[in-house]
PDB file of C-alpha atoms in Angstrom:
ATOM      1  CA  UNK A  30      -8.277  -3.336 -38.918  1.00 33.00           C
ATOM      2  CA  UNK A  31      -9.043  -6.998 -39.535  1.00 38.00           C
ATOM      3  CA  UNK A  32     -10.556  -8.465 -36.354  1.00 41.00           C
ATOM      4  CA  UNK A  33      -8.649 -11.716 -36.923  1.00 46.00           C
ATOM      5  CA  UNK A  34      -5.374  -9.843 -36.406  1.00 53.00           C
ATOM      6  CA  UNK A  35      -6.365  -8.118 -33.180  1.00 61.00           C
ATOM      7  CA  UNK A  36      -4.600  -9.530 -30.160  1.00 78.00           C
ATOM      8  CA  UNK A  37      -6.881  -9.869 -27.168  1.00 93.00           C
ATOM      9  CA  UNK A  38      -5.102  -9.404 -23.866  1.00 96.00           C
ATOM     10  CA  UNK A  39      -6.606  -9.904 -20.428  1.00 97.00           C
ATOM     11  CA  UNK A  40      -4.864  -8.781 -17.275  1.00 98.00           C
ATOM     12  CA  UNK A  41      -6.067 -10.400 -14.042  1.00 98.00           C
ATOM     13  CA  UNK A  42      -4.696  -9.550 -10.627  1.00 97.00           C
ATOM     14  CA  UNK A  43      -5.335  -9.696  -6.921  1.00 95.00           C
ATOM     15  CA  UNK A  44      -4.451  -6.819  -4.630  1.00 94.00           C
ATOM     16  CA  UNK A  45      -4.965  -6.823  -0.866  1.00 89.00           C
ATOM     17  CA  UNK A  46      -3.567  -3.332  -0.225  1.00 89.00           C
ATOM     18  CA  UNK A  47      -3.787  -1.624  -3.634  1.00 91.00           C
ATOM     19  CA  UNK A  48      -0.115  -1.945  -4.603  1.00 92.00           C
ATOM     20  CA  UNK A  49      -0.635  -4.720  -7.166  1.00 94.00           C
ATOM     21  CA  UNK A  50      -3.705  -2.837  -8.465  1.00 95.00           C
ATOM     22  CA  UNK A  51      -1.551   0.240  -9.130  1.00 94.00           C
ATOM     23  CA  UNK A  52       0.925  -1.776 -11.217  1.00 95.00           C
ATOM     24  CA  UNK A  53      -1.838  -3.750 -12.978  1.00 97.00           C
ATOM     25  CA  UNK A  54      -3.578  -0.556 -14.062  1.00 97.00           C
ATOM     26  CA  UNK A  55      -0.315   0.857 -15.443  1.00 96.00           C
ATOM     27  CA  UNK A  56       0.395  -2.332 -17.423  1.00 96.00           C
ATOM     28  CA  UNK A  57      -3.187  -2.518 -18.700  1.00 96.00           C
ATOM     29  CA  UNK A  58      -3.003   1.090 -19.847  1.00 95.00           C
ATOM     30  CA  UNK A  59       0.220   0.458 -21.807  1.00 94.00           C
ATOM     31  CA  UNK A  60      -1.221  -2.642 -23.509  1.00 95.00           C
ATOM     32  CA  UNK A  61      -4.799  -1.417 -23.866  1.00 94.00           C
ATOM     33  CA  UNK A  62      -5.876  -4.728 -22.320  1.00 95.00           C
ATOM     34  CA  UNK A  63      -9.045  -5.776 -20.608  1.00 97.00           C
ATOM     35  CA  UNK A  64      -8.553  -5.929 -16.863  1.00 97.00           C
ATOM     36  CA  UNK A  65     -10.202  -7.893 -14.094  1.00 97.00           C
ATOM     37  CA  UNK A  66      -9.576  -7.724 -10.376  1.00 96.00           C
ATOM     38  CA  UNK A  67      -9.949 -10.993  -8.534  1.00 96.00           C
ATOM     39  CA  UNK A  68     -12.096 -10.660  -5.423  1.00 93.00           C
ATOM     40  CA  UNK A  69     -11.607 -13.063  -2.554  1.00 89.00           C
ATOM     41  CA  UNK A  70     -14.738 -14.094  -0.629  1.00 87.00           C
ATOM     42  CA  UNK A  71     -12.592 -14.247   2.510  1.00 86.00           C
ATOM     43  CA  UNK A  72     -11.830 -10.966   4.266  1.00 85.00           C
ATOM     44  CA  UNK A  73      -8.114 -10.171   4.013  1.00 85.00           C
ATOM     45  CA  UNK A  74      -8.184  -6.664   5.539  1.00 83.00           C
ATOM     46  CA  UNK A  75      -6.340  -5.469   8.628  1.00 86.00           C
ATOM     47  CA  UNK A  76      -3.772  -7.308  10.714  1.00 86.00           C
ATOM     48  CA  UNK A  77      -5.991 -10.374  11.172  1.00 85.00           C
ATOM     49  CA  UNK A  78      -6.567 -10.581   7.400  1.00 83.00           C
ATOM     50  CA  UNK A  79      -2.827 -10.211   6.822  1.00 84.00           C
ATOM     51  CA  UNK A  80      -2.091 -13.068   9.228  1.00 84.00           C
ATOM     52  CA  UNK A  81      -4.743 -15.302   7.632  1.00 85.00           C
ATOM     53  CA  UNK A  82      -3.425 -14.439   4.165  1.00 84.00           C
ATOM     54  CA  UNK A  83       0.089 -15.509   5.127  1.00 85.00           C
ATOM     55  CA  UNK A  84      -1.130 -18.733   6.705  1.00 85.00           C
ATOM     56  CA  UNK A  85      -3.327 -19.643   3.730  1.00 85.00           C
ATOM     57  CA  UNK A  86      -0.567 -18.880   1.235  1.00 86.00           C
ATOM     58  CA  UNK A  87       2.045 -20.809   3.200  1.00 83.00           C
ATOM     59  CA  UNK A  88      -0.290 -23.799   3.420  1.00 85.00           C
ATOM     60  CA  UNK A  89      -1.041 -23.456  -0.325  1.00 89.00           C
ATOM     61  CA  UNK A  90      -4.771 -23.276   0.385  1.00 86.00           C
ATOM     62  CA  UNK A  91      -7.392 -22.323  -2.160  1.00 90.00           C
ATOM     63  CA  UNK A  92     -10.209 -19.846  -1.557  1.00 92.00           C
ATOM     64  CA  UNK A  93     -13.493 -18.799  -3.124  1.00 91.00           C
ATOM     65  CA  UNK A  94     -13.194 -16.028  -5.706  1.00 93.00           C
ATOM     66  CA  UNK A  95     -16.252 -13.994  -6.631  1.00 91.00           C
ATOM     67  CA  UNK A  96     -17.835 -12.205  -9.525  1.00 83.00           C
ATOM     68  CA  UNK A  97     -15.465 -12.927 -12.391  1.00 91.00           C
ATOM     69  CA  UNK A  98     -16.801 -11.434 -15.607  1.00 94.00           C
ATOM     70  CA  UNK A  99     -14.180 -12.299 -18.208  1.00 96.00           C
ATOM     71  CA  UNK A 100     -13.488 -15.749 -19.672  1.00 96.00           C
ATOM     72  CA  UNK A 101      -9.705 -16.150 -20.071  1.00 97.00           C
ATOM     73  CA  UNK A 102     -10.299 -18.676 -22.857  1.00 95.00           C
ATOM     74  CA  UNK A 103     -11.465 -15.829 -25.101  1.00 95.00           C
ATOM     75  CA  UNK A 104      -8.068 -14.083 -24.905  1.00 96.00           C
ATOM     76  CA  UNK A 105      -4.814 -14.699 -26.774  1.00 94.00           C
ATOM     77  CA  UNK A 106      -2.728 -13.916 -23.710  1.00 96.00           C
ATOM     78  CA  UNK A 107      -3.547 -13.577 -20.021  1.00 97.00           C
ATOM     79  CA  UNK A 108      -1.291 -11.551 -17.743  1.00 98.00           C
ATOM     80  CA  UNK A 109      -1.524 -12.628 -14.114  1.00 98.00           C
ATOM     81  CA  UNK A 110      -0.405 -10.401 -11.247  1.00 97.00           C
ATOM     82  CA  UNK A 111       0.056 -11.392  -7.631  1.00 96.00           C
ATOM     83  CA  UNK A 112       1.435 -10.013  -4.424  1.00 93.00           C
ATOM     84  CA  UNK A 113       3.945 -12.336  -2.774  1.00 91.00           C
ATOM     85  CA  UNK A 114       2.595 -13.747   0.469  1.00 89.00           C
ATOM     86  CA  UNK A 115       4.966 -15.655   2.718  1.00 87.00           C
ATOM     87  CA  UNK A 116       7.295 -16.241  -0.195  1.00 88.00           C
ATOM     88  CA  UNK A 117       4.604 -17.703  -2.436  1.00 90.00           C
ATOM     89  CA  UNK A 118       1.673 -16.956  -4.740  1.00 94.00           C
ATOM     90  CA  UNK A 119      -1.297 -15.245  -3.086  1.00 93.00           C
ATOM     91  CA  UNK A 120      -4.192 -17.588  -2.324  1.00 94.00           C
ATOM     92  CA  UNK A 121      -6.680 -15.846  -4.686  1.00 95.00           C
ATOM     93  CA  UNK A 122      -4.228 -16.085  -7.620  1.00 97.00           C
ATOM     94  CA  UNK A 123      -3.445 -19.721  -6.799  1.00 95.00           C
ATOM     95  CA  UNK A 124      -7.206 -20.368  -6.910  1.00 96.00           C
ATOM     96  CA  UNK A 125      -7.672 -18.473 -10.204  1.00 97.00           C
ATOM     97  CA  UNK A 126      -4.866 -20.345 -11.953  1.00 97.00           C
ATOM     98  CA  UNK A 127      -6.144 -23.682 -10.636  1.00 96.00           C
ATOM     99  CA  UNK A 128      -9.674 -22.948 -11.851  1.00 96.00           C
ATOM    100  CA  UNK A 129      -8.750 -21.598 -15.274  1.00 97.00           C
ATOM    101  CA  UNK A 130      -5.466 -23.286 -16.252  1.00 95.00           C
ATOM    102  CA  UNK A 131      -7.158 -25.296 -19.017  1.00 96.00           C
ATOM    103  CA  UNK A 132      -8.511 -22.069 -20.566  1.00 95.00           C
ATOM    104  CA  UNK A 133      -5.166 -20.238 -20.662  1.00 97.00           C
ATOM    105  CA  UNK A 134      -3.363 -20.026 -24.012  1.00 95.00           C
ATOM    106  CA  UNK A 135      -0.330 -17.773 -23.475  1.00 95.00           C
ATOM    107  CA  UNK A 136       0.568 -16.245 -20.115  1.00 97.00           C
ATOM    108  CA  UNK A 137       2.851 -13.636 -18.600  1.00 97.00           C
ATOM    109  CA  UNK A 138       3.335 -13.146 -14.863  1.00 97.00           C
ATOM    110  CA  UNK A 139       4.130 -10.223 -12.601  1.00 96.00           C
ATOM    111  CA  UNK A 140       4.574 -10.042  -8.858  1.00 95.00           C
ATOM    112  CA  UNK A 141       4.956  -7.450  -6.169  1.00 93.00           C
ATOM    113  CA  UNK A 142       6.840  -8.237  -2.984  1.00 89.00           C
ATOM    114  CA  UNK A 143       9.972  -7.863  -0.944  1.00 77.00           C
ATOM    115  CA  UNK A 144      10.987 -11.513  -0.504  1.00 75.00           C
ATOM    116  CA  UNK A 145      14.229 -12.119  -2.442  1.00 71.00           C
ATOM    117  CA  UNK A 146      14.010 -15.905  -1.931  1.00 74.00           C
ATOM    118  CA  UNK A 147      10.570 -16.308  -3.496  1.00 76.00           C
ATOM    119  CA  UNK A 148      10.272 -18.511  -6.577  1.00 88.00           C
ATOM    120  CA  UNK A 149       6.765 -17.272  -7.318  1.00 93.00           C
ATOM    121  CA  UNK A 150       7.116 -17.500 -11.126  1.00 95.00           C
ATOM    122  CA  UNK A 151       8.289 -21.093 -11.016  1.00 95.00           C
ATOM    123  CA  UNK A 152       5.297 -21.873  -8.824  1.00 94.00           C
ATOM    124  CA  UNK A 153       2.863 -20.073 -11.166  1.00 96.00           C
ATOM    125  CA  UNK A 154       4.373 -21.983 -14.093  1.00 97.00           C
ATOM    126  CA  UNK A 155       3.894 -25.280 -12.259  1.00 96.00           C
ATOM    127  CA  UNK A 156       0.282 -24.505 -11.317  1.00 96.00           C
ATOM    128  CA  UNK A 157      -0.687 -23.282 -14.798  1.00 97.00           C
ATOM    129  CA  UNK A 158       1.317 -25.791 -16.786  1.00 97.00           C
ATOM    130  CA  UNK A 159       2.354 -22.859 -19.019  1.00 96.00           C
ATOM    131  CA  UNK A 160       5.763 -21.320 -19.566  1.00 97.00           C
ATOM    132  CA  UNK A 161       5.324 -17.520 -19.375  1.00 97.00           C
ATOM    133  CA  UNK A 162       6.125 -15.231 -22.300  1.00 95.00           C
ATOM    134  CA  UNK A 163       7.880 -12.995 -19.802  1.00 96.00           C
ATOM    135  CA  UNK A 164       7.869 -12.094 -16.128  1.00 96.00           C
ATOM    136  CA  UNK A 165       8.167  -8.904 -14.121  1.00 94.00           C
ATOM    137  CA  UNK A 166       9.181  -8.872 -10.488  1.00 93.00           C
ATOM    138  CA  UNK A 167       8.878  -5.625  -8.584  1.00 93.00           C
ATOM    139  CA  UNK A 168       9.966  -4.704  -5.085  1.00 85.00           C
ATOM    140  CA  UNK A 169       7.096  -3.048  -3.254  1.00 77.00           C
ATOM    141  CA  UNK A 170       9.155  -0.734  -1.108  1.00 75.00           C
ATOM    142  CA  UNK A 171      12.029   0.054  -3.478  1.00 78.00           C
ATOM    143  CA  UNK A 172      10.256   0.292  -6.826  1.00 87.00           C
ATOM    144  CA  UNK A 173       6.493   0.568  -6.577  1.00 88.00           C
ATOM    145  CA  UNK A 174       6.288   3.083  -3.753  1.00 84.00           C
ATOM    146  CA  UNK A 175       8.969   5.260  -5.384  1.00 87.00           C
ATOM    147  CA  UNK A 176       7.523   5.039  -8.910  1.00 86.00           C
ATOM    148  CA  UNK A 177      10.697   3.378 -10.255  1.00 87.00           C
ATOM    149  CA  UNK A 178       8.602   0.440 -11.484  1.00 90.00           C
ATOM    150  CA  UNK A 179       7.384   2.487 -14.447  1.00 90.00           C
ATOM    151  CA  UNK A 180      10.802   2.076 -16.102  1.00 87.00           C
ATOM    152  CA  UNK A 181      10.614  -1.729 -15.821  1.00 89.00           C
ATOM    153  CA  UNK A 182       7.109  -1.909 -17.296  1.00 92.00           C
ATOM    154  CA  UNK A 183       8.366  -0.990 -20.758  1.00 91.00           C
ATOM    155  CA  UNK A 184      10.507  -4.106 -21.162  1.00 92.00           C
ATOM    156  CA  UNK A 185       7.699  -6.318 -19.875  1.00 94.00           C
ATOM    157  CA  UNK A 186       5.045  -4.864 -22.173  1.00 94.00           C
ATOM    158  CA  UNK A 187       7.439  -4.739 -25.158  1.00 93.00           C
ATOM    159  CA  UNK A 188       8.173  -8.474 -24.795  1.00 93.00           C
ATOM    160  CA  UNK A 189       4.445  -9.278 -24.741  1.00 93.00           C
ATOM    161  CA  UNK A 190       3.755  -7.166 -27.823  1.00 90.00           C
ATOM    162  CA  UNK A 191       6.781  -8.604 -29.634  1.00 90.00           C
ATOM    163  CA  UNK A 192       5.571 -12.155 -28.943  1.00 86.00           C
ATOM    164  CA  UNK A 193       2.073 -11.329 -30.102  1.00 82.00           C
ATOM    165  CA  UNK A 194       3.407  -9.770 -33.323  1.00 81.00           C
ATOM    166  CA  UNK A 195       5.552 -12.860 -34.021  1.00 69.00           C
ATOM    167  CA  UNK A 196       2.476 -15.077 -33.567  1.00 65.00           C
ATOM    168  CA  UNK A 197       0.529 -12.965 -36.079  1.00 62.00           C
ATOM    169  CA  UNK A 198       3.346 -13.207 -38.633  1.00 60.00           C
ATOM    170  CA  UNK A 199       3.476 -16.995 -38.542  1.00 56.00           C
TER     171      UNK A 199
END
């Protein structure tokens, strides 16, 4: 296969409890993408971490993220996954997008949460300055915990692959 025609996909995500990680790993497996978990320098565990996470997200604070290994500028598309905290983007994802928005070419977003009023994708679009190829919103309790989310992944990954194939043809 000609290396110039290989689409490089990076999936980055943050997961406080493991739910977003579970979905990220399933998406990465379907797309055979590279994957990187964002690590927050601030402790977000337990009830105190949960409270701080909500406060920081609501205040739209940034944080320090550690140990990133992959340069998003080397990828054709970057998928970004976030839990929804207090109706908004998680603080570590907000920080990642702010730090790397100039390096992002094409993006797709996915979120996990149970807040029906959240406009997390609009916010991620505003922060990144990029219109996403596609988005995937999953309900933690109704879809991820039950395994129903696996059905929705197909449409999300198909749209990404379709877009990448159209780019190669042009």
